[in-house]
Tab-separated table of C-alpha atoms in Angstrom:
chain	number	residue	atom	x	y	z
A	1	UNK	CA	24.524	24.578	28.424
A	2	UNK	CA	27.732	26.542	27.919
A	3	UNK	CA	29.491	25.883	24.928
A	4	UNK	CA	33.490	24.766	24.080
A	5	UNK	CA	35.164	28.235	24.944
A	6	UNK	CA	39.060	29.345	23.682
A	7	UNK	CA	40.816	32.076	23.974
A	8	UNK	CA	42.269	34.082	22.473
A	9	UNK	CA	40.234	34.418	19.056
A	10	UNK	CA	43.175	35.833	17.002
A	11	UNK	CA	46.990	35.649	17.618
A	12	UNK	CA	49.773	37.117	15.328
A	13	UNK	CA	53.296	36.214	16.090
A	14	UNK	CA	56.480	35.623	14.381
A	15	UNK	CA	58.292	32.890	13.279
A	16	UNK	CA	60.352	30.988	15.661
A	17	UNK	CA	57.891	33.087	18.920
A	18	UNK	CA	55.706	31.010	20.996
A	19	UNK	CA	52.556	30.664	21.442
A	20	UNK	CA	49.537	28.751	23.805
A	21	UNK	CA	45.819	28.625	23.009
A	22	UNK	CA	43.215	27.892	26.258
A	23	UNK	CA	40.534	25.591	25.677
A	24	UNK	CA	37.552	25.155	28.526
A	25	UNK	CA	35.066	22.515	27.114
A	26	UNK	CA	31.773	21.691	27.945
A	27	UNK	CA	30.769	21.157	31.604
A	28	UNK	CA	31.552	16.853	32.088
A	29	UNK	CA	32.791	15.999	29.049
A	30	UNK	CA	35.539	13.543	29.034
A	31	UNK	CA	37.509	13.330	25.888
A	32	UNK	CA	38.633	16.875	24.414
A	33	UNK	CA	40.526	16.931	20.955
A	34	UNK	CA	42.685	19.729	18.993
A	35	UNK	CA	42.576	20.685	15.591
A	36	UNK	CA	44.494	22.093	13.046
A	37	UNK	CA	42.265	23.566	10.204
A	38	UNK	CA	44.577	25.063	7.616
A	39	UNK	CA	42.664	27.631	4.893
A	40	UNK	CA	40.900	25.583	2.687
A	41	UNK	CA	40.767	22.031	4.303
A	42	UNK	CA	38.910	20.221	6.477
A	43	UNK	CA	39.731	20.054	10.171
A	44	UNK	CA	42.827	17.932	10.865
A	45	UNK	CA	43.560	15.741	14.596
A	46	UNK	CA	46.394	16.974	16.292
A	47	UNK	CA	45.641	15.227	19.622
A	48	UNK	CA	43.113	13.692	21.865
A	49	UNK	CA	42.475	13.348	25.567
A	50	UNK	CA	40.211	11.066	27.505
A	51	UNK	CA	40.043	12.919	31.042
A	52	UNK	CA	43.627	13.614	31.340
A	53	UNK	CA	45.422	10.633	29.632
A	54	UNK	CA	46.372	11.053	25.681
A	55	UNK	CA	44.829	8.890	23.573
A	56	UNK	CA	46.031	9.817	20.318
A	57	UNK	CA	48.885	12.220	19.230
A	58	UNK	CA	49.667	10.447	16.499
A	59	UNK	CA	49.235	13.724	14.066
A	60	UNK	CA	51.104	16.202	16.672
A	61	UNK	CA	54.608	17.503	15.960
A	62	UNK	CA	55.944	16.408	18.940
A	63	UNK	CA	59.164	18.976	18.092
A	64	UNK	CA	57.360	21.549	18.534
A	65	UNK	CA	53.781	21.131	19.530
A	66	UNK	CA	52.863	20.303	23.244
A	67	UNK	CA	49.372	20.049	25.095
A	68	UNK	CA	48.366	19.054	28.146
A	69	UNK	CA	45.143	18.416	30.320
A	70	UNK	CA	45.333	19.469	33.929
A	71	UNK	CA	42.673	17.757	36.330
A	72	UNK	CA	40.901	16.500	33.098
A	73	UNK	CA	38.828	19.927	31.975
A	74	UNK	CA	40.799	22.644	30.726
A	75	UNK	CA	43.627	22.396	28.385
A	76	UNK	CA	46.417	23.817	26.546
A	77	UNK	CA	48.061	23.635	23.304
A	78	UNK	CA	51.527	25.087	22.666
A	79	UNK	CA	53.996	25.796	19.657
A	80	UNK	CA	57.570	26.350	20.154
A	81	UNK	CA	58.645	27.454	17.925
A	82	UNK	CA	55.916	28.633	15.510
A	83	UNK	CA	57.149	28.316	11.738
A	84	UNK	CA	54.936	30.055	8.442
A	85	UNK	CA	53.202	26.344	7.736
A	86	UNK	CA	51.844	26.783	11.189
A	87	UNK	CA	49.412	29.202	10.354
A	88	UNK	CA	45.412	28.040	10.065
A	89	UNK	CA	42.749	27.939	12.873
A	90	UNK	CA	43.011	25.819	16.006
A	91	UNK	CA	39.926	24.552	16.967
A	92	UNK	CA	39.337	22.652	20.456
A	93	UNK	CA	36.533	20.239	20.374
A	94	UNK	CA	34.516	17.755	23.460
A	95	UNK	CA	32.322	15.021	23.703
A	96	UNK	CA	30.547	13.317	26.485
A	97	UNK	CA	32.807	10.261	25.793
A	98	UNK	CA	35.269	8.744	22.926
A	99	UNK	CA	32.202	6.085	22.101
A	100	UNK	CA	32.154	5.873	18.187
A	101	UNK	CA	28.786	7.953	17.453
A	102	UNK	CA	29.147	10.793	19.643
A	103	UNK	CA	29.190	13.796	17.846
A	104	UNK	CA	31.777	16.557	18.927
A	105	UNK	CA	30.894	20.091	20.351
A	106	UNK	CA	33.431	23.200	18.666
A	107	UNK	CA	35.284	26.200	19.837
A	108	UNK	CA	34.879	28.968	17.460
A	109	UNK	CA	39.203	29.012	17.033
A	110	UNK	CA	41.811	30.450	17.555
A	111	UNK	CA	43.283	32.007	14.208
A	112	UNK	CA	46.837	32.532	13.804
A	113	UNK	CA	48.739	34.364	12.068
A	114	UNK	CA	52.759	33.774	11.507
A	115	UNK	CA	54.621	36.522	9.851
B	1	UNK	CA	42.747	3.009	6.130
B	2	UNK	CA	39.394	5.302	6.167
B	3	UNK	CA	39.400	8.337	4.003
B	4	UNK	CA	36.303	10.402	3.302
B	5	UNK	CA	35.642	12.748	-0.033
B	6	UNK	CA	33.850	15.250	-1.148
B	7	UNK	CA	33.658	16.074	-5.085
B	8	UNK	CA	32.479	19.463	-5.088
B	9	UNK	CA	34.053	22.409	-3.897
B	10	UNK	CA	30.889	23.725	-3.711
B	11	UNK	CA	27.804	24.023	-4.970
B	12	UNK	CA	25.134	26.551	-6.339
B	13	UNK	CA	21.883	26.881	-5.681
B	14	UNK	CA	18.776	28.912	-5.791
B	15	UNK	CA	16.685	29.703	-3.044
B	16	UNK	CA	14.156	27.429	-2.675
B	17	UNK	CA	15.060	24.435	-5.197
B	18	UNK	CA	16.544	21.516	-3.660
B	19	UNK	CA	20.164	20.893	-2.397
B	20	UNK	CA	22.648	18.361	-2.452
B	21	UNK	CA	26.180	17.846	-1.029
B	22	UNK	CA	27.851	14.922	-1.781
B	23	UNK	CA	29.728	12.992	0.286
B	24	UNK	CA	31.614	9.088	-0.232
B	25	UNK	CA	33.720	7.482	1.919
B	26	UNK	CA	35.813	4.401	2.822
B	27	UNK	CA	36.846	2.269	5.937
B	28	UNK	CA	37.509	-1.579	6.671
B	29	UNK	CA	34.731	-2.028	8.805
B	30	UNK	CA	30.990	-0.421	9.066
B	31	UNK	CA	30.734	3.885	9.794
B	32	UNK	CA	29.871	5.738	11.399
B	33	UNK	CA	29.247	8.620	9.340
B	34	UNK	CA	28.600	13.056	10.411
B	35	UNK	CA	27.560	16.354	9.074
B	36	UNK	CA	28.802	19.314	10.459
B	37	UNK	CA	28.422	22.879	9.364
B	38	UNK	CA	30.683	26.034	9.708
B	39	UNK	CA	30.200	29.549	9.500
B	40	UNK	CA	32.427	32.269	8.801
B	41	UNK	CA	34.556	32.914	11.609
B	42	UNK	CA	32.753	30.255	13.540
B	43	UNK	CA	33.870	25.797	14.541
B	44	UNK	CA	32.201	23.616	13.189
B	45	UNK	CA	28.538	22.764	13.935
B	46	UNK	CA	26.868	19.099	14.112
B	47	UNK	CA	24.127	18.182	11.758
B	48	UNK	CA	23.639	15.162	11.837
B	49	UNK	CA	24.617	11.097	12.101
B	50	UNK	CA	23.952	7.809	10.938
B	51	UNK	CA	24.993	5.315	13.164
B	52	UNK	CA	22.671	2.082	12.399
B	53	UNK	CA	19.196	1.496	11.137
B	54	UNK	CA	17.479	3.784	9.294
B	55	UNK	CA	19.428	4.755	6.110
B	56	UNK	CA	17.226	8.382	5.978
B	57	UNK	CA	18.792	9.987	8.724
B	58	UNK	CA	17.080	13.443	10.026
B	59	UNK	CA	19.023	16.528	11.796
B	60	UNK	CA	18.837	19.583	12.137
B	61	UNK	CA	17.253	22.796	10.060
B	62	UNK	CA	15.750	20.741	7.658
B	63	UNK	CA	18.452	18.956	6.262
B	64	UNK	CA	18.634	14.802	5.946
B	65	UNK	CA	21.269	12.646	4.517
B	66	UNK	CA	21.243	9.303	2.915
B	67	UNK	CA	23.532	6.381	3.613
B	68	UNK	CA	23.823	4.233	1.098
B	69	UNK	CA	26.158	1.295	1.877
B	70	UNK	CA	26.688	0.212	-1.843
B	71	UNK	CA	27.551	3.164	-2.998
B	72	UNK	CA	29.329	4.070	0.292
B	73	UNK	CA	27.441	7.571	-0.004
B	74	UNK	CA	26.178	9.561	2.647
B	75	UNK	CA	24.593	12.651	0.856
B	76	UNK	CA	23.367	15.804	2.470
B	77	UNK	CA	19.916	17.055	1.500
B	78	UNK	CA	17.107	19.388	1.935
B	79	UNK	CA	13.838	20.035	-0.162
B	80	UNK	CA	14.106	23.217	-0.178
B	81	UNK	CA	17.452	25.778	0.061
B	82	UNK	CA	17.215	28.771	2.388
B	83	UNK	CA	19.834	32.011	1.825
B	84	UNK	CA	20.812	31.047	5.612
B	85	UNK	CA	21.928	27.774	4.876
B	86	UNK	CA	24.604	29.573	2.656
B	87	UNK	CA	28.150	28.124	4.628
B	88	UNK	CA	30.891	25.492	4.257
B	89	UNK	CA	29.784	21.757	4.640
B	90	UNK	CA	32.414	18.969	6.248
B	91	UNK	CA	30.990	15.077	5.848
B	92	UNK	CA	33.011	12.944	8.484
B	93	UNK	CA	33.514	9.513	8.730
B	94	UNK	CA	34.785	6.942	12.034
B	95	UNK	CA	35.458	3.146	11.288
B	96	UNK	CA	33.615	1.285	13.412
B	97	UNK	CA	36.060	-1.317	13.628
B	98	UNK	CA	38.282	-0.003	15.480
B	99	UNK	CA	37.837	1.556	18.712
B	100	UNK	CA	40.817	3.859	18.411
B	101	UNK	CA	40.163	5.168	14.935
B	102	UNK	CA	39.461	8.932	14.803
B	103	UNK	CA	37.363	11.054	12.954
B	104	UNK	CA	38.549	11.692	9.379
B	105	UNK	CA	36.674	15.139	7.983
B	106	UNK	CA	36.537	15.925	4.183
B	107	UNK	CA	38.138	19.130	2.647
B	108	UNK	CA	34.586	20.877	2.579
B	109	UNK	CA	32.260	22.217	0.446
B	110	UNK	CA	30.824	25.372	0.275
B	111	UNK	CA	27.197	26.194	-0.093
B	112	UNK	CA	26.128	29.467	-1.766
B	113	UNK	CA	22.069	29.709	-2.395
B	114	UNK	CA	20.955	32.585	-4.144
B	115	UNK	CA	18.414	34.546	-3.700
């Protein structure tokens, strides 16, 4: 089976530029979740989608942070615009559903960089 | 609210001794509690879960962990350290009370074994 796959792997932009990181998870799973994992800390929620409905942004900077979920496989997540704090790894995660005890399949990341 | 720690920023060990990462945690309700592991460069991998019954819980490469509800400890082990198993450690926890509560990782700990 194919694992969670993002692109791209490394991204260096300035502050107040863009940004979008691609995430393709595994083949039928239904809920996909972003991460923000800043150096030195454990991996923090930014959102979560069940097919293509959110079920919990509660963590996202809605200012400047946007994702979405087309058809329910891959997604997207966007910042606009990036500021310094924004720098850690992204990492997209999957699981065959939201049930409690499922574990969660990772992307290797997207790192980025903000000068 | 849940919350999950881990005391050690990491740990030492040599090569073939015993390990232990330590993990404790705290929800309203009963966990569900995870292991993952990450590599450099790499997301995070799963390990293991304890969900309900048995409080040994068995995953992969040799490692176990321990739930222990009174001490609300779920401590990764294995009998005997391998230079491979040299990487950074996240513990996890979920309330299983609530059906929309996410997955709350620790801030890590790093396993170096020695040779």
């Amino acid at each position: 089976e194919a694992g969670v796959a993002q692109s791209p792997r490394y991204k260096i932009i300035e502050k107040r530029q863009s940004v979008a990181f691609w995430c393709n998870p595994i083949s039928g799973h239904a809920t996909l979740y972003w991460y923000q994992q800043i150096l030195g800390q454990g991996p923090k929620l930014l959102i979560q989608f069940q097919n293509n409905g959110v079920v919990d942004d509660s963590q996202l900077p809605k200012d400047r942070f946007s994702a979405e979920r087309l058809k329910g496989v891959d997604s997207t997540l966007k910042i606009q615009p990036a500021k310094l704090e924004d720098s850690a790894v992204y990492l997209c995660a999957s699981s065959s559903t939201s049930g409690g005890g499922q574990p969660q399949h990772f992307g290797d990341g997207t790192r980025l960089s903000i000068l | 609210a849940q919350s999950v720690a881990q005391p050690e920023d990491q740990v030492n060990v040599a090569e073939g001794n015993p390990l232990t990462v330590k993990c404790t945690y705290s929800v309203s309700g009963n966990p569900y509690l995870f292991w993952y592991v990450q590599y450099p460069n790499r997301g995070l991998q799963f390990l293991l879960k304890y969900i309900t019954g048995d409080n040994l819980v068995k995953g992969s490469y040799g490692f176990e962990a321990e739930f222990n509800k009174s001490q609300t400890s779920f401590h990764l082990k294995k009998p005997s350290a391998l230079v491979s198993d040299s990487a950074l450690y996240f513990c996890a926890v979920r309330d299983r009370a609530s059906s929309a509560s996410k997955i709350i990782f620790g801030s890590g700990t790093r396993l170096s074994i020695r040779p």
